[in-house]
C-alpha cells in the first residue's frame, strides 16, 4: 500500500479548505445560565453606614403634643410610634415607590382577644432617603405589647424583597426575621428586638391608658329584660341623685376628635363619698365613705359590642338597705345614702 505523506503546509491548506467549505460550516457554539442573582435588600437605621448583613431600624415615640418621650416615660394610647429606615441593597437596587413602607404593620392584642391584630401604619413620609411611617396607638391596645413588621422591598432586583423583619417595639437588641406572608401569626419575644437603631426605653413594655382621653358619665336609667337603657339625662357634679331612682354609667373615649362609647370594656364600681352632715340637717355629723356598693349587672350596647357590664347600674335604696357588693348591710348611717355624693368609677376589664 502506498502511503500518502502530507507536508505541514499542505495539511494547513487542507484543513483551512475544509473549515470554510459551505457544505461543512459549523454552527456557533454557546451556552447560557439562569437569571443573574443579586442580593436581597435590607433595612438600615438612618444613623449607620450601609450594612448589607444586618437589618436595623429606628423607633421613636411621640406624646400627644408631638414631642419625643423621655427615657423611662410611660407610653399611652394616643401616642404615635414612628418607624424609620433606609433601604440597604448591595446591588444598588432602590425603592422609589416606597413599597417597603406599604408592608409596615403594627400588632397589638385587643381586650379579650386571644390573637394579636396586625394593622397598617397611618402615614408615610420620606426625606433624604430615610422613610418614616407613623402609627397612633389606639385605646384598644391598652395593656398590650406592641410589635412591628416590615418587609424590605425594591422596585427591581433578583430577589427584589427579603424576609419580614419584626420585633417588639420596646425590646432592646436586633430584630428577628421570618418568612413573608406570616404577618398574621402571633409574635413572640424570644427572637425579637427593636432593631438596633434609635429606640425609646420605657420602664414597661405595655401601653398604659391616657386618662385624659376617657370620660365617665352617670345617666338616669331603666333596666328591662336584663338590659339597661340610659336616658338622655346625665348627671353633672352639681346634680342631685334621688333615692329610689336607678343610675347607670357610660364610658366614652375621645379619639381622633371622635367620641366613642366603650362602656363594655369596663366594669363599674359605685361608692358613697364626701359625706356632708349639713346636707341632711345633721350639722357637724361625719360618716365614712362606703366603697363598692351592691349594684346590678346588665347587658348594654355600646359602639361595638352588646355585652354584660358588671355593676353598670345602681339603684339608690332607702335608709336601712344600703349594702356593699359582698351583701353586707351598711350600718351607722344617719340617713342611708342621703348626705353622700354618688361616685362611679370605671375599671378596665382584662
mmCIF file of C-alpha atoms in Angstrom, residues 61-64 69 72-81 135-144 146 170 202-214 253 255:
data_model
loop_
_atom_site.group_PDB
_atom_site.id
_atom_site.type_symbol
_atom_site.label_atom_id
_atom_site.label_comp_id
_atom_site.label_asym_id
_atom_site.label_seq_id
_atom_site.Cartn_x
_atom_site.Cartn_y
_atom_site.Cartn_z
ATOM 1 C CA UNK A 61 -42.451 57.578 70.239
ATOM 2 C CA UNK A 62 -44.162 60.969 70.305
ATOM 3 C CA UNK A 63 -46.592 62.040 73.014
ATOM 4 C CA UNK A 64 -49.908 63.714 72.253
ATOM 5 C CA UNK A 69 -40.927 60.836 75.058
ATOM 6 C CA UNK A 72 -38.343 55.829 81.063
ATOM 7 C CA UNK A 73 -41.593 57.633 80.277
ATOM 8 C CA UNK A 74 -44.795 55.594 80.216
ATOM 9 C CA UNK A 75 -46.305 55.080 76.767
ATOM 10 C CA UNK A 76 -50.063 55.658 76.478
ATOM 11 C CA UNK A 77 -52.802 55.305 73.914
ATOM 12 C CA UNK A 78 -52.905 58.334 71.658
ATOM 13 C CA UNK A 79 -49.105 58.422 71.440
ATOM 14 C CA UNK A 80 -47.545 57.972 67.992
ATOM 15 C CA UNK A 81 -44.937 55.378 67.062
ATOM 16 C CA UNK A 135 -49.000 54.896 63.695
ATOM 17 C CA UNK A 136 -51.097 56.274 66.549
ATOM 18 C CA UNK A 137 -51.678 53.766 69.348
ATOM 19 C CA UNK A 138 -55.442 53.122 69.755
ATOM 20 C CA UNK A 139 -57.219 52.693 73.069
ATOM 21 C CA UNK A 140 -57.825 49.062 72.119
ATOM 22 C CA UNK A 141 -54.083 48.442 72.626
ATOM 23 C CA UNK A 142 -54.111 49.385 76.320
ATOM 24 C CA UNK A 143 -52.469 46.623 78.329
ATOM 25 C CA UNK A 144 -50.868 45.079 75.245
ATOM 26 C CA UNK A 146 -46.689 46.402 70.576
ATOM 27 C CA UNK A 170 -39.733 48.269 73.320
ATOM 28 C CA UNK A 202 -39.821 52.984 78.814
ATOM 29 C CA UNK A 203 -39.759 51.002 82.075
ATOM 30 C CA UNK A 204 -42.633 48.769 80.963
ATOM 31 C CA UNK A 205 -43.491 47.276 77.608
ATOM 32 C CA UNK A 206 -47.271 47.558 77.670
ATOM 33 C CA UNK A 207 -49.481 50.505 76.775
ATOM 34 C CA UNK A 208 -50.993 52.494 79.636
ATOM 35 C CA UNK A 209 -54.293 54.395 79.375
ATOM 36 C CA UNK A 210 -54.308 58.112 78.706
ATOM 37 C CA UNK A 211 -56.933 59.050 81.257
ATOM 38 C CA UNK A 212 -57.367 62.472 79.676
ATOM 39 C CA UNK A 213 -58.931 60.771 76.653
ATOM 40 C CA UNK A 214 -61.566 58.916 78.705
ATOM 41 C CA UNK A 253 -63.259 57.760 74.553
ATOM 42 C CA UNK A 255 -60.045 59.517 69.828
#
